mmCIF file of C-alpha atoms and ligand atoms in Angstrom:
data_model
loop_
_atom_site.group_PDB
_atom_site.id
_atom_site.type_symbol
_atom_site.label_atom_id
_atom_site.label_comp_id
_atom_site.label_asym_id
_atom_site.label_seq_id
_atom_site.Cartn_x
_atom_site.Cartn_y
_atom_site.Cartn_z
ATOM 1 C CA MET A 1 0.000 0.000 0.000
ATOM 2 C CA ASN A 2 1.126 3.541 -0.755
ATOM 3 C CA ASP A 3 2.984 5.023 2.250
ATOM 4 C CA ASN A 4 1.707 8.507 1.544
ATOM 5 C CA LEU A 5 -1.871 7.467 2.196
ATOM 6 C CA ILE A 6 -3.838 6.599 5.331
ATOM 7 C CA PHE A 7 -6.669 4.110 4.852
ATOM 8 C CA SER A 8 -9.814 3.541 6.879
ATOM 9 C CA ASP A 9 -9.993 -0.027 8.179
ATOM 10 C CA GLU A 10 -12.883 -0.726 5.823
ATOM 11 C CA ALA A 11 -11.284 0.682 2.660
ATOM 12 C CA GLY A 12 -7.845 -0.737 3.461
ATOM 13 C CA ALA A 13 -9.204 -4.251 3.991
ATOM 14 C CA ALA A 14 -11.317 -4.126 0.819
ATOM 15 C CA LEU A 15 -8.388 -2.957 -1.313
ATOM 16 C CA MET A 16 -6.062 -5.637 0.103
ATOM 17 C CA ALA A 17 -8.678 -8.266 -0.700
ATOM 18 C CA GLY A 18 -9.326 -6.964 -4.224
ATOM 19 C CA GLU A 19 -12.942 -6.152 -3.409
ATOM 20 C CA PRO A 20 -14.794 -3.412 -5.297
ATOM 21 C CA VAL A 21 -14.217 0.080 -3.871
ATOM 22 C CA VAL A 22 -15.705 3.390 -5.053
ATOM 23 C CA ALA A 23 -13.922 6.680 -4.351
ATOM 24 C CA LEU A 24 -15.898 9.809 -3.396
ATOM 25 C CA GLU A 25 -14.729 13.436 -3.428
ATOM 26 C CA SER A 26 -14.875 15.852 -0.490
ATOM 27 C CA THR A 27 -15.189 19.260 -2.188
ATOM 28 C CA LEU A 28 -18.910 18.765 -2.388
ATOM 29 C CA ILE A 29 -18.926 18.456 1.431
ATOM 30 C CA THR A 30 -17.001 21.692 2.052
ATOM 31 C CA HIS A 31 -17.738 23.814 -1.024
ATOM 32 C CA GLY A 32 -20.664 22.198 -2.859
ATOM 33 C CA PHE A 33 -23.497 22.086 -0.318
ATOM 34 C CA PRO A 34 -24.542 23.952 2.801
ATOM 35 C CA TYR A 35 -24.729 22.156 6.171
ATOM 36 C CA PRO A 36 -26.419 19.753 6.935
ATOM 37 C CA ALA A 37 -27.234 18.697 3.351
ATOM 38 C CA ASN A 38 -23.499 18.152 2.771
ATOM 39 C CA VAL A 39 -23.145 15.544 5.529
ATOM 40 C CA GLU A 40 -26.452 13.869 4.667
ATOM 41 C CA THR A 41 -25.523 13.613 0.991
ATOM 42 C CA ALA A 42 -22.054 12.244 1.686
ATOM 43 C CA LEU A 43 -23.537 9.563 3.942
ATOM 44 C CA ALA A 44 -26.342 8.783 1.467
ATOM 45 C CA MET A 45 -23.769 8.192 -1.283
ATOM 46 C CA GLU A 46 -21.808 5.869 0.983
ATOM 47 C CA ALA A 47 -24.997 3.969 1.852
ATOM 48 C CA ALA A 48 -25.871 3.581 -1.846
ATOM 49 C CA ILE A 49 -22.436 2.071 -2.526
ATOM 50 C CA ARG A 50 -22.742 -0.373 0.384
ATOM 51 C CA ASP A 51 -26.270 -1.335 -0.755
ATOM 52 C CA GLU A 52 -24.774 -2.523 -4.026
ATOM 53 C CA GLY A 53 -22.130 -4.611 -2.240
ATOM 54 C CA ALA A 54 -19.139 -2.314 -2.732
ATOM 55 C CA VAL A 55 -17.088 -0.270 -0.249
ATOM 56 C CA PRO A 56 -17.060 3.562 -0.272
ATOM 57 C CA ALA A 57 -13.870 5.567 0.248
ATOM 58 C CA THR A 58 -14.404 9.297 0.712
ATOM 59 C CA ILE A 59 -11.087 11.070 0.151
ATOM 60 C CA ALA A 60 -9.705 14.215 1.814
ATOM 61 C CA VAL A 61 -6.515 15.614 3.344
ATOM 62 C CA LEU A 62 -6.675 15.941 7.138
ATOM 63 C CA GLU A 63 -3.865 18.008 8.687
ATOM 64 C CA GLY A 64 -1.628 17.037 5.804
ATOM 65 C CA ARG A 65 -2.523 13.335 5.799
ATOM 66 C CA ILE A 66 -4.124 12.062 2.615
ATOM 67 C CA THR A 67 -6.964 9.924 3.907
ATOM 68 C CA VAL A 68 -8.727 7.246 1.872
ATOM 69 C CA GLY A 69 -12.029 6.363 3.501
ATOM 70 C CA LEU A 70 -13.251 9.016 5.947
ATOM 71 C CA VAL A 71 -15.253 7.784 8.912
ATOM 72 C CA ARG A 72 -18.437 9.601 9.847
ATOM 73 C CA ALA A 73 -16.798 11.812 12.502
ATOM 74 C CA GLN A 74 -14.213 12.936 9.928
ATOM 75 C CA ILE A 75 -16.917 13.815 7.393
ATOM 76 C CA GLU A 76 -18.708 15.840 10.079
ATOM 77 C CA HIS A 77 -15.480 17.561 11.086
ATOM 78 C CA LEU A 78 -14.772 18.633 7.480
ATOM 79 C CA ALA A 79 -18.348 19.905 7.154
ATOM 80 C CA GLU A 80 -17.928 22.004 10.306
ATOM 81 C CA LEU A 81 -14.639 23.504 9.116
ATOM 82 C CA GLY A 82 -16.347 24.387 5.808
ATOM 83 C CA GLN A 83 -14.990 26.560 2.988
ATOM 84 C CA GLN A 84 -13.070 28.826 5.366
ATOM 85 C CA GLY A 85 -11.123 26.078 7.074
ATOM 86 C CA VAL A 86 -10.467 23.735 4.175
ATOM 87 C CA ARG A 87 -8.565 24.334 0.938
ATOM 88 C CA LYS A 88 -10.276 23.237 -2.269
ATOM 89 C CA CYS A 89 -7.715 20.772 -3.484
ATOM 90 C CA SER A 90 -7.012 20.139 -7.148
ATOM 91 C CA ARG A 91 -3.696 18.851 -8.618
ATOM 92 C CA ARG A 92 -1.783 22.060 -7.889
ATOM 93 C CA ASP A 93 -2.975 22.171 -4.263
ATOM 94 C CA LEU A 94 -2.108 18.656 -3.063
ATOM 95 C CA SER A 95 1.582 19.279 -2.320
ATOM 96 C CA LEU A 96 0.674 22.490 -0.492
ATOM 97 C CA VAL A 97 -1.779 20.906 1.934
ATOM 98 C CA VAL A 98 0.464 17.891 2.538
ATOM 99 C CA GLY A 99 3.641 19.941 2.901
ATOM 100 C CA LEU A 100 2.051 22.539 5.183
ATOM 101 C CA ARG A 101 -0.169 20.021 7.055
ATOM 102 C CA GLN A 102 -3.403 21.712 6.112
ATOM 103 C CA TYR A 103 -6.914 20.467 5.513
ATOM 104 C CA GLY A 104 -7.838 19.829 1.888
ATOM 105 C CA ALA A 105 -11.095 18.852 0.211
ATOM 106 C CA THR A 106 -10.347 17.022 -3.013
ATOM 107 C CA THR A 107 -12.020 18.060 -6.269
ATOM 108 C CA VAL A 108 -12.623 15.637 -9.117
ATOM 109 C CA ALA A 109 -8.997 16.112 -10.215
ATOM 110 C CA GLY A 110 -7.625 15.765 -6.680
ATOM 111 C CA THR A 111 -9.763 12.711 -5.952
ATOM 112 C CA MET A 112 -8.739 10.996 -9.215
ATOM 113 C CA ILE A 113 -5.059 11.415 -8.324
ATOM 114 C CA VAL A 114 -5.502 9.892 -4.867
ATOM 115 C CA ALA A 115 -7.817 7.123 -6.121
ATOM 116 C CA TYR A 116 -5.181 6.079 -8.637
ATOM 117 C CA MET A 117 -2.438 6.100 -5.971
ATOM 118 C CA ALA A 118 -4.691 3.939 -3.781
ATOM 119 C CA GLY A 119 -5.566 1.450 -6.520
ATOM 120 C CA ILE A 120 -9.236 2.494 -6.684
ATOM 121 C CA LYS A 121 -10.602 2.213 -10.217
ATOM 122 C CA VAL A 122 -14.013 3.858 -9.974
ATOM 123 C CA PHE A 123 -15.059 7.249 -8.603
ATOM 124 C CA ALA A 124 -18.576 8.664 -8.232
ATOM 125 C CA THR A 125 -19.317 12.378 -8.209
ATOM 126 C CA GLY A 126 -21.968 14.883 -9.271
ATOM 127 C CA GLY A 127 -20.761 17.216 -11.953
ATOM 128 C CA ILE A 128 -17.226 17.518 -13.243
ATOM 129 C CA GLY A 129 -15.632 20.899 -13.765
ATOM 130 C CA GLY A 130 -15.372 22.187 -17.314
ATOM 131 C CA VAL A 131 -14.898 25.288 -19.425
ATOM 132 C CA HIS A 132 -16.696 28.269 -17.905
ATOM 133 C CA ARG A 133 -19.296 30.143 -19.910
ATOM 134 C CA GLY A 134 -17.887 33.332 -21.339
ATOM 135 C CA HIS A 135 -14.404 32.442 -19.980
ATOM 136 C CA PRO A 136 -12.955 29.923 -22.444
ATOM 137 C CA HIS A 137 -9.542 30.067 -20.751
ATOM 138 C CA ASP A 138 -10.974 28.997 -17.384
ATOM 139 C CA ILE A 139 -10.624 25.290 -18.062
ATOM 140 C CA SER A 140 -11.076 23.098 -14.994
ATOM 141 C CA ALA A 141 -8.070 20.994 -14.022
ATOM 142 C CA ASP A 142 -10.609 18.141 -13.907
ATOM 143 C CA LEU A 143 -10.512 17.934 -17.716
ATOM 144 C CA ILE A 144 -6.723 17.751 -17.826
ATOM 145 C CA GLU A 145 -6.664 15.134 -15.067
ATOM 146 C CA LEU A 146 -9.186 13.053 -16.991
ATOM 147 C CA GLY A 147 -6.658 13.091 -19.826
ATOM 148 C CA ARG A 148 -3.827 11.690 -17.738
ATOM 149 C CA THR A 149 -5.131 9.489 -14.918
ATOM 150 C CA PRO A 150 -6.759 6.101 -15.587
ATOM 151 C CA VAL A 151 -9.801 6.158 -13.313
ATOM 152 C CA THR A 152 -13.431 5.703 -14.367
ATOM 153 C CA VAL A 153 -15.412 8.755 -13.255
ATOM 154 C CA VAL A 154 -19.189 8.451 -12.960
ATOM 155 C CA CYS A 155 -21.003 11.801 -13.073
ATOM 156 C CA ALA A 156 -24.243 13.439 -14.233
ATOM 157 C CA GLY A 157 -22.418 15.332 -16.969
ATOM 158 C CA ALA A 158 -21.237 18.828 -16.271
ATOM 159 C CA LYS A 159 -23.436 21.492 -14.795
ATOM 160 C CA SER A 160 -24.674 23.845 -17.418
ATOM 161 C CA ILE A 161 -23.072 26.673 -15.445
ATOM 162 C CA LEU A 162 -20.367 25.579 -17.889
ATOM 163 C CA ASP A 163 -19.977 25.819 -21.643
ATOM 164 C CA LEU A 164 -20.840 22.223 -22.496
ATOM 165 C CA PRO A 165 -19.813 22.189 -26.194
ATOM 166 C CA LEU A 166 -16.386 23.643 -25.312
ATOM 167 C CA THR A 167 -16.063 21.205 -22.412
ATOM 168 C CA LEU A 168 -16.596 18.291 -24.827
ATOM 169 C CA GLU A 169 -13.986 19.756 -27.197
ATOM 170 C CA VAL A 170 -11.384 19.867 -24.438
ATOM 171 C CA LEU A 171 -12.203 16.290 -23.395
ATOM 172 C CA GLU A 172 -11.687 15.209 -26.999
ATOM 173 C CA THR A 173 -8.308 16.975 -27.143
ATOM 174 C CA GLN A 174 -7.309 15.331 -23.860
ATOM 175 C CA GLY A 175 -8.244 11.903 -25.231
ATOM 176 C CA VAL A 176 -11.101 11.173 -22.838
ATOM 177 C CA PRO A 177 -13.944 8.943 -24.043
ATOM 178 C CA VAL A 178 -17.347 10.255 -22.918
ATOM 179 C CA LEU A 179 -19.853 7.449 -22.394
ATOM 180 C CA GLY A 180 -23.602 7.984 -22.034
ATOM 181 C CA TYR A 181 -25.111 5.551 -19.539
ATOM 182 C CA GLN A 182 -28.400 4.431 -21.089
ATOM 183 C CA THR A 183 -28.421 7.626 -23.143
ATOM 184 C CA GLY A 184 -26.986 8.911 -26.406
ATOM 185 C CA THR A 185 -26.704 12.528 -25.298
ATOM 186 C CA LEU A 186 -24.649 14.282 -22.649
ATOM 187 C CA PRO A 187 -26.718 14.848 -19.482
ATOM 188 C CA ALA A 188 -26.814 18.463 -18.265
ATOM 189 C CA PHE A 189 -26.742 17.663 -14.558
ATOM 190 C CA TYR A 190 -30.006 19.271 -13.343
ATOM 191 C CA SER A 191 -31.747 18.063 -16.483
ATOM 192 C CA ARG A 192 -31.436 14.787 -18.351
ATOM 193 C CA SER A 193 -30.057 15.967 -21.667
ATOM 194 C CA SER A 194 -27.994 18.768 -23.138
ATOM 195 C CA GLY A 195 -28.830 17.547 -26.638
ATOM 196 C CA LEU A 196 -25.115 17.094 -27.377
ATOM 197 C CA PRO A 197 -24.073 13.617 -28.530
ATOM 198 C CA VAL A 198 -21.724 11.463 -26.407
ATOM 199 C CA ASP A 199 -18.959 9.352 -27.959
ATOM 200 C CA GLN A 200 -20.656 6.068 -27.132
ATOM 201 C CA ARG A 201 -23.878 4.932 -25.534
ATOM 202 C CA VAL A 202 -23.518 2.057 -23.048
ATOM 203 C CA ASP A 203 -26.341 0.200 -21.350
ATOM 204 C CA THR A 204 -24.767 -2.025 -18.707
ATOM 205 C CA PRO A 205 -22.069 -1.913 -16.021
ATOM 206 C CA GLU A 206 -20.372 -4.804 -17.854
ATOM 207 C CA GLN A 207 -19.921 -2.673 -20.978
ATOM 208 C CA VAL A 208 -18.268 0.087 -18.951
ATOM 209 C CA ALA A 209 -16.041 -2.506 -17.261
ATOM 210 C CA ALA A 210 -15.036 -3.935 -20.648
ATOM 211 C CA ILE A 211 -14.071 -0.472 -21.916
ATOM 212 C CA ALA A 212 -12.100 0.375 -18.741
ATOM 213 C CA ASN A 213 -10.347 -3.005 -18.823
ATOM 214 C CA ALA A 214 -9.444 -2.536 -22.507
ATOM 215 C CA ARG A 215 -7.973 0.888 -21.683
ATOM 216 C CA ASP A 216 -5.802 -0.634 -18.959
ATOM 217 C CA ALA A 217 -4.774 -3.639 -21.074
ATOM 218 C CA LEU A 218 -3.640 -1.230 -23.782
ATOM 219 C CA GLY A 219 -1.721 0.874 -21.274
ATOM 220 C CA LEU A 220 -3.662 4.004 -22.229
ATOM 221 C CA LEU A 221 -3.252 6.276 -19.238
ATOM 222 C CA HIS A 222 -6.406 8.349 -19.551
ATOM 223 C CA GLY A 223 -9.608 8.544 -17.566
ATOM 224 C CA THR A 224 -12.992 7.320 -18.737
ATOM 225 C CA LEU A 225 -16.043 9.492 -18.198
ATOM 226 C CA VAL A 226 -19.415 7.827 -17.620
ATOM 227 C CA THR A 227 -22.312 10.280 -17.732
ATOM 228 C CA VAL A 228 -25.610 9.264 -16.111
ATOM 229 C CA PRO A 229 -28.822 11.316 -16.457
ATOM 230 C CA VAL A 230 -30.408 12.539 -13.212
ATOM 231 C CA PRO A 231 -33.448 10.370 -12.309
ATOM 232 C CA GLU A 232 -36.540 11.628 -14.154
ATOM 233 C CA ALA A 233 -38.585 12.364 -11.022
ATOM 234 C CA ASP A 234 -35.976 14.770 -9.632
ATOM 235 C CA ALA A 235 -34.831 16.552 -12.797
ATOM 236 C CA LEU A 236 -35.329 20.325 -12.921
ATOM 237 C CA PRO A 237 -37.252 21.666 -15.905
ATOM 238 C CA GLN A 238 -34.602 22.812 -18.368
ATOM 239 C CA ASP A 239 -35.881 26.402 -18.644
ATOM 240 C CA GLU A 240 -35.895 26.822 -14.857
ATOM 241 C CA ALA A 241 -32.338 25.492 -14.566
ATOM 242 C CA GLU A 242 -31.187 27.680 -17.471
ATOM 243 C CA ALA A 243 -32.733 30.875 -16.075
ATOM 244 C CA ALA A 244 -31.098 30.357 -12.683
ATOM 245 C CA ILE A 245 -27.723 29.547 -14.221
ATOM 246 C CA THR A 246 -27.741 32.537 -16.538
ATOM 247 C CA GLU A 247 -28.540 34.868 -13.657
ATOM 248 C CA ALA A 248 -26.006 33.249 -11.298
ATOM 249 C CA THR A 249 -23.260 33.470 -13.931
ATOM 250 C CA ARG A 250 -24.112 37.133 -14.525
ATOM 251 C CA GLN A 251 -23.816 37.855 -10.791
ATOM 252 C CA ALA A 252 -20.469 36.043 -10.593
ATOM 253 C CA ASP A 253 -19.138 38.207 -13.429
ATOM 254 C CA ALA A 254 -20.541 41.385 -11.874
ATOM 255 C CA ALA A 255 -18.934 40.513 -8.516
ATOM 256 C CA GLY A 256 -15.581 39.861 -10.196
ATOM 257 C CA ILE A 257 -15.422 36.248 -8.960
ATOM 258 C CA HIS A 258 -12.821 34.171 -10.759
ATOM 259 C CA GLY A 259 -10.676 31.023 -10.650
ATOM 260 C CA LYS A 260 -11.515 28.331 -8.113
ATOM 261 C CA ASP A 261 -14.175 30.518 -6.462
ATOM 262 C CA VAL A 262 -16.474 30.590 -9.501
ATOM 263 C CA THR A 263 -17.980 27.119 -9.117
ATOM 264 C CA PRO A 264 -18.886 27.404 -5.394
ATOM 265 C CA PHE A 265 -20.281 30.917 -5.937
ATOM 266 C CA VAL A 266 -22.475 29.971 -8.880
ATOM 267 C CA LEU A 267 -23.730 26.789 -7.181
ATOM 268 C CA ALA A 268 -24.775 28.732 -4.071
ATOM 269 C CA LYS A 269 -26.592 31.327 -6.228
ATOM 270 C CA VAL A 270 -28.393 28.667 -8.254
ATOM 271 C CA LEU A 271 -29.551 27.077 -4.999
ATOM 272 C CA GLU A 272 -30.920 30.439 -3.818
ATOM 273 C CA LEU A 273 -32.570 31.255 -7.164
ATOM 274 C CA THR A 274 -34.319 27.878 -7.469
ATOM 275 C CA GLY A 275 -35.556 28.032 -3.869
ATOM 276 C CA GLY A 276 -33.609 24.893 -3.011
ATOM 277 C CA ARG A 277 -34.938 22.841 -5.942
ATOM 278 C CA SER A 278 -31.503 22.551 -7.492
ATOM 279 C CA GLN A 279 -30.392 20.765 -4.346
ATOM 280 C CA THR A 280 -33.037 18.054 -4.680
ATOM 281 C CA ALA A 281 -31.909 17.330 -8.244
ATOM 282 C CA ASN A 282 -28.276 17.494 -7.185
ATOM 283 C CA ILE A 283 -28.668 14.976 -4.354
ATOM 284 C CA ALA A 284 -30.746 12.602 -6.505
ATOM 285 C CA ALA A 285 -28.037 12.631 -9.177
ATOM 286 C CA LEU A 286 -25.248 12.027 -6.658
ATOM 287 C CA VAL A 287 -26.958 9.071 -5.011
ATOM 288 C CA ASN A 288 -27.906 7.573 -8.361
ATOM 289 C CA ASN A 289 -24.327 7.950 -9.596
ATOM 290 C CA ALA A 290 -23.077 6.201 -6.461
ATOM 291 C CA HIS A 291 -25.311 3.209 -7.276
ATOM 292 C CA VAL A 292 -24.120 3.042 -10.894
ATOM 293 C CA ALA A 293 -20.453 3.464 -9.899
ATOM 294 C CA ALA A 294 -20.723 0.593 -7.415
ATOM 295 C CA GLN A 295 -22.261 -1.643 -10.091
ATOM 296 C CA ILE A 296 -19.366 -0.783 -12.407
ATOM 297 C CA ALA A 297 -16.802 -1.475 -9.643
ATOM 298 C CA LEU A 298 -18.402 -4.883 -9.095
ATOM 299 C CA ALA A 299 -18.291 -5.636 -12.819
ATOM 300 C CA ILE A 300 -14.591 -4.649 -12.993
ATOM 301 C CA ALA A 301 -13.779 -6.808 -9.932
ATOM 302 C CA ARG A 302 -15.457 -9.900 -11.435
HETATM 303 N N1 LIG B 1 -19.610 20.710 -9.951
HETATM 304 C C1 LIG B 1 -20.635 20.575 -9.119
HETATM 305 N N2 LIG B 1 -20.445 20.592 -7.782
HETATM 306 C C2 LIG B 1 -19.208 20.709 -7.242
HETATM 307 C C3 LIG B 1 -18.105 20.793 -8.147
HETATM 308 C C4 LIG B 1 -18.354 20.800 -9.471
HETATM 309 O O1 LIG B 1 -21.732 20.447 -9.595
HETATM 310 O O2 LIG B 1 -19.063 20.719 -6.019
HETATM 311 C C5 LIG B 1 -16.708 20.821 -7.603
HETATM 312 C C6 LIG B 1 -16.019 19.475 -7.929
HETATM 313 O O3 LIG B 1 -15.193 19.118 -6.844
HETATM 314 C C7 LIG B 1 -15.183 19.808 -9.153
HETATM 315 C C8 LIG B 1 -14.802 21.247 -8.869
HETATM 316 O O4 LIG B 1 -14.070 18.960 -9.300
HETATM 317 O O5 LIG B 1 -15.960 21.818 -8.279
HETATM 318 C C9 LIG B 1 -14.398 21.991 -10.117
HETATM 319 O O6 LIG B 1 -13.890 23.234 -9.770
HETATM 320 P P1 LIG B 1 -13.011 24.077 -10.778
HETATM 321 O O7 LIG B 1 -13.959 24.592 -11.830
HETATM 322 O O8 LIG B 1 -12.437 25.173 -9.941
HETATM 323 O O9 LIG B 1 -11.971 23.147 -11.322
HETATM 324 MN MN1 LIG B 2 -13.397 26.445 -12.857
#
């Protein structure tokens, strides 16, 4: 096992035994949701993974120690520290929080790096970062990490706070296959379709496993993106989601927000503007993705 990492008993034992494990990020706990929805959602995702017969491993940096598999008290502690006490941790931030013994909440990029170090093949999240609307040079490090780290990332697409066509272009350049899980179009997070085609539709966890295994057999060191539409019952009507996003993005621009602060700012505004309805869709997507990711981890382990 990697000496730079600390494992929970549960995650450590599962990895030693070759049992299916699903990684989870921690930025959504500190920067993605308000309290207590953040703790509830993190625990609901873990429960969904266990329900399927896999083991969850929520990843974060605690006083400089990269931890794979947070226990409940650690999740609650991170939630209490919140955005002020915890650095949002992408590739460039990891050495800072480890070297200076800080707290770090891993983004999609940060979580992929640690999952790969830990030998975890599948990771469930909500929305990946992407290219920001109106700011084509603000390209999330998530997209670059997907191009260089062989982990299968299960998400609900990218939030349409982003420029989705440009996001797909960057993924193509980075060599990342975008799979649609039981769909031919890229999901738009709060709603089930952006109308943009994915590279390949897949219908079963076994198909995803076969593609991930082929990638590894070929020694292709890139990530694989599996996009799953939010469950129908909890989707936001597209025009409602769009209106909130347009207004939230406008406010972010007007307030001069940039860099890593854009995503948390816009998400909080969208929550406010939809009267909390974005959160219901968000949580439904996260829990559903956790189920699908666990099924894929089981298929890969077989
Ligand atoms: N999208 C969401 N919720 C989130 C994030 C993205 O719907 O909480 C977080 C994820 O951790 C993602 C990060 O990796 O924001 C992307 O931030 P940036 O654009 O700064 O790379
Ligand atoms: Mn960004």
